[in-house]
Amino acid sequence: MGTLVGLCLGLGLLLVAWYYVSPEPAWRVKPSRPRGHGRIAQLLEQAGMPRVPPWALVGSCAGLGVAVLLVAWGVSRSWTVSLAFGLLAMRAPTTALRARRRRRADALAGAWPDVVDDLTSAVRAGLALPEALVQVGVRGPEELRPAFSRFAAHYRAGGRFSESLDELKDLLSDPVGDRFVEALRVARDVGGNDLGGLLRTLSGFLREDNRTRGELLARQGWTVNGARVAVAAPWAVLAMLSLRPAAVAAYDTAGGAAVLVGGGVACLLAYRLMLRIGRLPAEPRVFT
């Protein structure tokens, strides 16, 4: 009995040691990425600007803030008011980038059903799955052609389909794209014979999801627009007052600065709360 327990213990320790010293299998090795994936890098990828380094966005925010601060000081001669407008301007590049991300997400969501339909037609015509994906980069929707063209170049250079799919997934940075890529990977790996049926089912799901989400976004629009108008109104009044330096001299005092700080915090909290209430749940990327 003691010999059996010793053998089991030794075998268990051997398996644990083998796990740590053996190389990872190919299905667990993630593709190398050229840069870190912090929040800024992820925002740039989702906005369709993966080649822009994060420091460029930080530098543009800082540069715009300083420029607006100097212009506001030249107009109002009030450092407190100028600092407030400078801080607001620093958020402009990030806000524009998030708006670009939303527009890109909407465009991608509308284009995916067409991509799946084109791929289904190509597979029915007898093309191999990699060649069908290559054709999407030539005849597919304009929003997705660059990513699939990069996939075609990567696949023709190395001939490794799985790694090319990883490259495509990184370029897309889209939850629907993740599902699409992983479905193709599974169909390729297991040799699925019903790829056409799978693609038709996926196309139907995507169209139904886009229809439902479009109705919800149309009803949500008034909430977002109301939040933006409510936040912009007091700062627009302050911008008009800054045209008369005598009118904004009161903000250079401690009480005036406290009013600006309190107003800024209140606007920020109210805006974030309004967006939080009216925001639709974003689909997470579960296959990254």
mmCIF file of N, CA, C and O in Angstrom, residues 173-245:
data_model
loop_
_atom_site.group_PDB
_atom_site.id
_atom_site.type_symbol
_atom_site.label_atom_id
_atom_site.label_comp_id
_atom_site.label_asym_id
_atom_site.label_seq_id
_atom_site.Cartn_x
_atom_site.Cartn_y
_atom_site.Cartn_z
ATOM 1 N N SER A 173 -10.395 43.776 -33.941
ATOM 2 C CA SER A 173 -10.672 44.240 -32.563
ATOM 3 C C SER A 173 -12.168 44.452 -32.360
ATOM 4 O O SER A 173 -12.622 45.506 -31.888
ATOM 5 N N ASP A 174 -12.950 43.440 -32.718
ATOM 6 C CA ASP A 174 -14.405 43.556 -32.706
ATOM 7 C C ASP A 174 -14.993 42.267 -32.143
ATOM 8 O O ASP A 174 -14.546 41.168 -32.514
ATOM 9 N N PRO A 175 -15.976 42.354 -31.236
ATOM 10 C CA PRO A 175 -16.562 41.122 -30.681
ATOM 11 C C PRO A 175 -17.180 40.213 -31.728
ATOM 12 O O PRO A 175 -17.038 38.989 -31.656
ATOM 13 N N VAL A 176 -17.879 40.813 -32.706
ATOM 14 C CA VAL A 176 -18.465 39.989 -33.766
ATOM 15 C C VAL A 176 -17.365 39.345 -34.600
ATOM 16 O O VAL A 176 -17.455 38.180 -34.996
ATOM 17 N N GLY A 177 -16.298 40.098 -34.852
ATOM 18 C CA GLY A 177 -15.171 39.534 -35.573
ATOM 19 C C GLY A 177 -14.528 38.383 -34.831
ATOM 20 O O GLY A 177 -14.077 37.402 -35.448
ATOM 21 N N ASP A 178 -14.483 38.472 -33.494
ATOM 22 C CA ASP A 178 -13.942 37.365 -32.707
ATOM 23 C C ASP A 178 -14.766 36.093 -32.901
ATOM 24 O O ASP A 178 -14.216 35.002 -33.102
ATOM 25 N N ARG A 179 -16.081 36.234 -32.832
ATOM 26 C CA ARG A 179 -16.935 35.059 -33.027
ATOM 27 C C ARG A 179 -16.789 34.485 -34.431
ATOM 28 O O ARG A 179 -16.753 33.262 -34.632
ATOM 29 N N PHE A 180 -16.719 35.384 -35.399
ATOM 30 C CA PHE A 180 -16.568 34.964 -36.790
ATOM 31 C C PHE A 180 -15.265 34.185 -36.992
ATOM 32 O O PHE A 180 -15.252 33.102 -37.577
ATOM 33 N N VAL A 181 -14.174 34.731 -36.476
ATOM 34 C CA VAL A 181 -12.866 34.092 -36.645
ATOM 35 C C VAL A 181 -12.818 32.742 -35.933
ATOM 36 O O VAL A 181 -12.328 31.749 -36.485
ATOM 37 N N GLU A 182 -13.328 32.694 -34.701
ATOM 38 C CA GLU A 182 -13.270 31.434 -33.960
ATOM 39 C C GLU A 182 -14.165 30.367 -34.579
ATOM 40 O O GLU A 182 -13.839 29.183 -34.546
ATOM 41 N N ALA A 183 -15.297 30.786 -35.146
ATOM 42 C CA ALA A 183 -16.147 29.810 -35.834
ATOM 43 C C ALA A 183 -15.428 29.228 -37.047
ATOM 44 O O ALA A 183 -15.494 28.015 -37.301
ATOM 45 N N LEU A 184 -14.721 30.079 -37.790
ATOM 46 C CA LEU A 184 -13.960 29.586 -38.938
ATOM 47 C C LEU A 184 -12.813 28.689 -38.491
ATOM 48 O O LEU A 184 -12.502 27.683 -39.146
ATOM 49 N N ARG A 185 -12.180 29.034 -37.365
ATOM 50 C CA ARG A 185 -11.070 28.221 -36.883
ATOM 51 C C ARG A 185 -11.549 26.812 -36.500
ATOM 52 O O ARG A 185 -10.908 25.807 -36.825
ATOM 53 N N VAL A 186 -12.691 26.764 -35.792
ATOM 54 C CA VAL A 186 -13.230 25.463 -35.392
ATOM 55 C C VAL A 186 -13.624 24.653 -36.622
ATOM 56 O O VAL A 186 -13.339 23.450 -36.712
ATOM 57 N N ALA A 187 -14.287 25.311 -37.585
ATOM 58 C CA ALA A 187 -14.703 24.596 -38.792
ATOM 59 C C ALA A 187 -13.500 24.072 -39.564
ATOM 60 O O ALA A 187 -13.536 22.974 -40.133
ATOM 61 N N ARG A 188 -12.411 24.834 -39.569
ATOM 62 C CA ARG A 188 -11.209 24.396 -40.274
ATOM 63 C C ARG A 188 -10.502 23.254 -39.533
ATOM 64 O O ARG A 188 -10.070 22.280 -40.142
ATOM 65 N N ASP A 189 -10.404 23.375 -38.195
ATOM 66 C CA ASP A 189 -9.654 22.393 -37.417
ATOM 67 C C ASP A 189 -10.340 21.031 -37.359
ATOM 68 O O ASP A 189 -9.686 19.997 -37.432
ATOM 69 N N VAL A 190 -11.664 21.057 -37.202
ATOM 70 C CA VAL A 190 -12.372 19.781 -37.064
ATOM 71 C C VAL A 190 -12.866 19.248 -38.401
ATOM 72 O O VAL A 190 -13.467 18.171 -38.458
ATOM 73 N N GLY A 191 -12.635 20.039 -39.466
ATOM 74 C CA GLY A 191 -13.051 19.570 -40.777
ATOM 75 C C GLY A 191 -14.551 19.518 -40.940
ATOM 76 O O GLY A 191 -15.098 18.531 -41.437
ATOM 77 N N GLY A 192 -15.245 20.570 -40.495
ATOM 78 C CA GLY A 192 -16.695 20.583 -40.564
ATOM 79 C C GLY A 192 -17.206 20.531 -41.993
ATOM 80 O O GLY A 192 -16.712 21.232 -42.879
ATOM 81 N N ASN A 193 -18.204 19.680 -42.226
ATOM 82 C CA ASN A 193 -18.787 19.556 -43.561
ATOM 83 C C ASN A 193 -19.970 20.485 -43.777
ATOM 84 O O ASN A 193 -20.442 20.632 -44.900
ATOM 85 N N ASP A 194 -20.451 21.082 -42.701
ATOM 86 C CA ASP A 194 -21.631 21.938 -42.807
ATOM 87 C C ASP A 194 -21.248 23.394 -42.585
ATOM 88 O O ASP A 194 -21.909 24.116 -41.849
ATOM 89 N N LEU A 195 -20.145 23.820 -43.207
ATOM 90 C CA LEU A 195 -19.706 25.201 -43.056
ATOM 91 C C LEU A 195 -20.732 26.179 -43.625
ATOM 92 O O LEU A 195 -20.973 27.240 -43.053
ATOM 93 N N GLY A 196 -21.357 25.819 -44.738
ATOM 94 C CA GLY A 196 -22.362 26.700 -45.320
ATOM 95 C C GLY A 196 -23.538 26.926 -44.390
ATOM 96 O O GLY A 196 -24.014 28.049 -44.228
ATOM 97 N N GLY A 197 -24.017 25.852 -43.750
ATOM 98 C CA GLY A 197 -25.122 26.003 -42.801
ATOM 99 C C GLY A 197 -24.740 26.833 -41.604
ATOM 100 O O GLY A 197 -25.529 27.644 -41.110
ATOM 101 N N LEU A 198 -23.521 26.654 -41.112
ATOM 102 C CA LEU A 198 -23.049 27.461 -39.982
ATOM 103 C C LEU A 198 -23.009 28.937 -40.341
ATOM 104 O O LEU A 198 -23.413 29.800 -39.556
ATOM 105 N N LEU A 199 -22.522 29.246 -41.540
ATOM 106 C CA LEU A 199 -22.433 30.645 -41.965
ATOM 107 C C LEU A 199 -23.820 31.258 -42.162
ATOM 108 O O LEU A 199 -24.044 32.421 -41.823
ATOM 109 N N ARG A 200 -24.753 30.497 -42.691
ATOM 110 C CA ARG A 200 -26.113 31.017 -42.858
ATOM 111 C C ARG A 200 -26.767 31.296 -41.507
ATOM 112 O O ARG A 200 -27.461 32.306 -41.329
ATOM 113 N N THR A 201 -26.554 30.406 -40.543
ATOM 114 C CA THR A 201 -27.092 30.635 -39.200
ATOM 115 C C THR A 201 -26.471 31.874 -38.563
ATOM 116 O O THR A 201 -27.164 32.694 -37.951
ATOM 117 N N LEU A 202 -25.163 32.029 -38.709
ATOM 118 C CA LEU A 202 -24.486 33.199 -38.157
ATOM 119 C C LEU A 202 -24.987 34.482 -38.805
ATOM 120 O O LEU A 202 -25.189 35.496 -38.122
ATOM 121 N N SER A 203 -25.226 34.459 -40.108
ATOM 122 C CA SER A 203 -25.740 35.644 -40.795
ATOM 123 C C SER A 203 -27.113 36.032 -40.278
ATOM 124 O O SER A 203 -27.407 37.212 -40.063
ATOM 125 N N GLY A 204 -27.965 35.042 -40.056
ATOM 126 C CA GLY A 204 -29.293 35.345 -39.518
ATOM 127 C C GLY A 204 -29.226 35.935 -38.127
ATOM 128 O O GLY A 204 -29.949 36.903 -37.813
ATOM 129 N N PHE A 205 -28.365 35.389 -37.268
ATOM 130 C CA PHE A 205 -28.202 35.942 -35.923
ATOM 131 C C PHE A 205 -27.705 37.379 -35.968
ATOM 132 O O PHE A 205 -28.175 38.251 -35.225
ATOM 133 N N LEU A 206 -26.752 37.667 -36.839
ATOM 134 C CA LEU A 206 -26.186 39.016 -36.917
ATOM 135 C C LEU A 206 -27.217 40.026 -37.401
ATOM 136 O O LEU A 206 -27.293 41.141 -36.882
ATOM 137 N N ARG A 207 -28.007 39.666 -38.377
ATOM 138 C CA ARG A 207 -29.020 40.595 -38.886
ATOM 139 C C ARG A 207 -30.088 40.879 -37.824
ATOM 140 O O ARG A 207 -30.528 42.016 -37.666
ATOM 141 N N GLU A 208 -30.502 39.865 -37.115
ATOM 142 C CA GLU A 208 -31.495 40.072 -36.065
ATOM 143 C C GLU A 208 -30.930 40.931 -34.946
ATOM 144 O O GLU A 208 -31.620 41.821 -34.414
ATOM 145 N N ASP A 209 -29.680 40.703 -34.576
ATOM 146 C CA ASP A 209 -29.051 41.508 -33.531
ATOM 147 C C ASP A 209 -28.911 42.952 -33.963
ATOM 148 O O ASP A 209 -29.150 43.885 -33.170
ATOM 149 N N ASN A 210 -28.531 43.202 -35.206
ATOM 150 C CA ASN A 210 -28.409 44.580 -35.703
ATOM 151 C C ASN A 210 -29.756 45.291 -35.728
ATOM 152 O O ASN A 210 -29.852 46.479 -35.415
ATOM 153 N N ARG A 211 -30.797 44.560 -36.078
ATOM 154 C CA ARG A 211 -32.126 45.173 -36.123
ATOM 155 C C ARG A 211 -32.588 45.590 -34.723
ATOM 156 O O ARG A 211 -33.074 46.703 -34.512
ATOM 157 N N THR A 212 -32.398 44.712 -33.765
ATOM 158 C CA THR A 212 -32.807 45.022 -32.399
ATOM 159 C C THR A 212 -31.987 46.160 -31.807
ATOM 160 O O THR A 212 -32.515 47.081 -31.182
ATOM 161 N N ARG A 213 -30.673 46.116 -32.021
ATOM 162 C CA ARG A 213 -29.809 47.153 -31.469
ATOM 163 C C ARG A 213 -30.066 48.507 -32.122
ATOM 164 O O ARG A 213 -29.977 49.546 -31.480
ATOM 165 N N GLY A 214 -30.394 48.517 -33.405
ATOM 166 C CA GLY A 214 -30.708 49.776 -34.076
ATOM 167 C C GLY A 214 -31.942 50.443 -33.487
ATOM 168 O O GLY A 214 -31.977 51.675 -33.320
ATOM 169 N N GLU A 215 -32.972 49.660 -33.166
ATOM 170 C CA GLU A 215 -34.169 50.230 -32.546
ATOM 171 C C GLU A 215 -33.855 50.813 -31.173
ATOM 172 O O GLU A 215 -34.346 51.892 -30.819
ATOM 173 N N LEU A 216 -33.027 50.110 -30.405
ATOM 174 C CA LEU A 216 -32.678 50.617 -29.076
ATOM 175 C C LEU A 216 -31.828 51.882 -29.161
ATOM 176 O O LEU A 216 -32.013 52.824 -28.374
ATOM 177 N N LEU A 217 -30.909 51.940 -30.113
ATOM 178 C CA LEU A 217 -30.075 53.126 -30.266
ATOM 179 C C LEU A 217 -30.893 54.336 -30.695
ATOM 180 O O LEU A 217 -30.615 55.467 -30.281
ATOM 181 N N ALA A 218 -31.901 54.114 -31.530
ATOM 182 C CA ALA A 218 -32.754 55.227 -31.949
ATOM 183 C C ALA A 218 -33.517 55.817 -30.763
ATOM 184 O O ALA A 218 -33.695 57.039 -30.665
ATOM 185 N N ARG A 219 -33.948 54.976 -29.852
ATOM 186 C CA ARG A 219 -34.651 55.473 -28.666
ATOM 187 C C ARG A 219 -33.698 56.072 -27.645
ATOM 188 O O ARG A 219 -34.110 56.908 -26.826
ATOM 189 N N GLN A 220 -32.450 55.662 -27.690
ATOM 190 C CA GLN A 220 -31.477 56.163 -26.729
ATOM 191 C C GLN A 220 -30.925 57.528 -27.119
ATOM 192 O O GLN A 220 -30.378 58.248 -26.286
ATOM 193 N N GLY A 221 -31.060 57.911 -28.391
ATOM 194 C CA GLY A 221 -30.419 59.118 -28.889
ATOM 195 C C GLY A 221 -30.809 60.369 -28.127
ATOM 196 O O GLY A 221 -29.970 61.242 -27.871
ATOM 197 N N TRP A 222 -32.069 60.495 -27.747
ATOM 198 C CA TRP A 222 -32.497 61.729 -27.073
ATOM 199 C C TRP A 222 -31.834 61.863 -25.704
ATOM 200 O O TRP A 222 -31.544 62.974 -25.242
ATOM 201 N N THR A 223 -31.572 60.754 -25.045
ATOM 202 C CA THR A 223 -30.910 60.812 -23.733
ATOM 203 C C THR A 223 -29.486 61.325 -23.863
ATOM 204 O O THR A 223 -29.043 62.208 -23.112
ATOM 205 N N VAL A 224 -28.752 60.800 -24.832
ATOM 206 C CA VAL A 224 -27.362 61.215 -25.022
ATOM 207 C C VAL A 224 -27.287 62.665 -25.466
ATOM 208 O O VAL A 224 -26.472 63.452 -24.956
ATOM 209 N N ASN A 225 -28.124 63.061 -26.412
ATOM 210 C CA ASN A 225 -28.108 64.447 -26.883
ATOM 211 C C ASN A 225 -28.499 65.420 -25.774
ATOM 212 O O ASN A 225 -27.921 66.510 -25.646
ATOM 213 N N GLY A 226 -29.470 65.051 -24.952
ATOM 214 C CA GLY A 226 -29.846 65.905 -23.829
ATOM 215 C C GLY A 226 -28.715 66.070 -22.828
ATOM 216 O O GLY A 226 -28.492 67.162 -22.295
ATOM 217 N N ALA A 227 -27.979 65.006 -22.569
ATOM 218 C CA ALA A 227 -26.842 65.083 -21.653
ATOM 219 C C ALA A 227 -25.762 65.987 -22.199
ATOM 220 O O ALA A 227 -25.153 66.782 -21.464
ATOM 221 N N ARG A 228 -25.502 65.939 -23.480
ATOM 222 C CA ARG A 228 -24.460 66.778 -24.071
ATOM 223 C C ARG A 228 -24.843 68.253 -24.044
ATOM 224 O O ARG A 228 -24.008 69.121 -23.745
ATOM 225 N N VAL A 229 -26.100 68.550 -24.359
ATOM 226 C CA VAL A 229 -26.545 69.947 -24.329
ATOM 227 C C VAL A 229 -26.504 70.496 -22.911
ATOM 228 O O VAL A 229 -26.064 71.631 -22.666
ATOM 229 N N ALA A 230 -26.930 69.686 -21.942
ATOM 230 C CA ALA A 230 -26.940 70.151 -20.556
ATOM 231 C C ALA A 230 -25.531 70.421 -20.038
ATOM 232 O O ALA A 230 -25.311 71.354 -19.263
ATOM 233 N N VAL A 231 -24.559 69.646 -20.471
ATOM 234 C CA VAL A 231 -23.187 69.851 -20.016
ATOM 235 C C VAL A 231 -22.536 71.023 -20.734
ATOM 236 O O VAL A 231 -21.780 71.800 -20.133
ATOM 237 N N ALA A 232 -22.831 71.191 -22.007
ATOM 238 C CA ALA A 232 -22.173 72.246 -22.785
ATOM 239 C C ALA A 232 -22.712 73.634 -22.485
ATOM 240 O O ALA A 232 -21.989 74.627 -22.656
ATOM 241 N N ALA A 233 -23.966 73.728 -22.043
ATOM 242 C CA ALA A 233 -24.589 75.044 -21.870
ATOM 243 C C ALA A 233 -23.844 75.962 -20.903
ATOM 244 O O ALA A 233 -23.528 77.114 -21.254
ATOM 245 N N PRO A 234 -23.512 75.556 -19.667
ATOM 246 C CA PRO A 234 -22.830 76.494 -18.760
ATOM 247 C C PRO A 234 -21.454 76.906 -19.253
ATOM 248 O O PRO A 234 -21.025 78.044 -19.030
ATOM 249 N N TRP A 235 -20.756 76.022 -19.927
ATOM 250 C CA TRP A 235 -19.419 76.370 -20.420
ATOM 251 C C TRP A 235 -19.504 77.279 -21.635
ATOM 252 O O TRP A 235 -18.597 78.094 -21.869
ATOM 253 N N ALA A 236 -20.562 77.163 -22.408
ATOM 254 C CA ALA A 236 -20.761 78.109 -23.504
ATOM 255 C C ALA A 236 -21.031 79.517 -22.964
ATOM 256 O O ALA A 236 -20.526 80.508 -23.498
ATOM 257 N N VAL A 237 -21.809 79.596 -21.875
ATOM 258 C CA VAL A 237 -22.045 80.902 -21.242
ATOM 259 C C VAL A 237 -20.741 81.472 -20.697
ATOM 260 O O VAL A 237 -20.442 82.671 -20.845
ATOM 261 N N LEU A 238 -19.925 80.624 -20.078
ATOM 262 C CA LEU A 238 -18.637 81.087 -19.556
ATOM 263 C C LEU A 238 -17.719 81.548 -20.677
ATOM 264 O O LEU A 238 -16.971 82.522 -20.526
ATOM 265 N N ALA A 239 -17.764 80.869 -21.825
ATOM 266 C CA ALA A 239 -16.942 81.295 -22.962
ATOM 267 C C ALA A 239 -17.369 82.665 -23.465
ATOM 268 O O ALA A 239 -16.519 83.501 -23.814
ATOM 269 N N MET A 240 -18.667 82.954 -23.482
ATOM 270 C CA MET A 240 -19.121 84.282 -23.904
ATOM 271 C C MET A 240 -18.751 85.345 -22.874
ATOM 272 O O MET A 240 -18.377 86.467 -23.230
ATOM 273 N N LEU A 241 -18.812 84.995 -21.592
ATOM 274 C CA LEU A 241 -18.410 85.956 -20.560
ATOM 275 C C LEU A 241 -16.915 86.261 -20.615
ATOM 276 O O LEU A 241 -16.485 87.368 -20.271
ATOM 277 N N SER A 242 -16.113 85.268 -21.051
ATOM 278 C CA SER A 242 -14.668 85.485 -21.087
ATOM 279 C C SER A 242 -14.252 86.502 -22.130
ATOM 280 O O SER A 242 -13.103 86.961 -22.125
ATOM 281 N N LEU A 243 -15.148 86.870 -23.032
ATOM 282 C CA LEU A 243 -14.831 87.919 -23.991
ATOM 283 C C LEU A 243 -14.700 89.285 -23.319
ATOM 284 O O LEU A 243 -14.136 90.211 -23.905
ATOM 285 N N ARG A 244 -15.211 89.393 -22.121
ATOM 286 C CA ARG A 244 -15.086 90.643 -21.340
ATOM 287 C C ARG A 244 -14.283 90.320 -20.086
ATOM 288 O O ARG A 244 -14.803 89.738 -19.128
ATOM 289 N N PRO A 245 -12.992 90.669 -20.063
ATOM 290 C CA PRO A 245 -12.147 90.323 -18.908
ATOM 291 C C PRO A 245 -12.703 90.817 -17.584
ATOM 292 O O PRO A 245 -12.535 90.163 -16.553
#
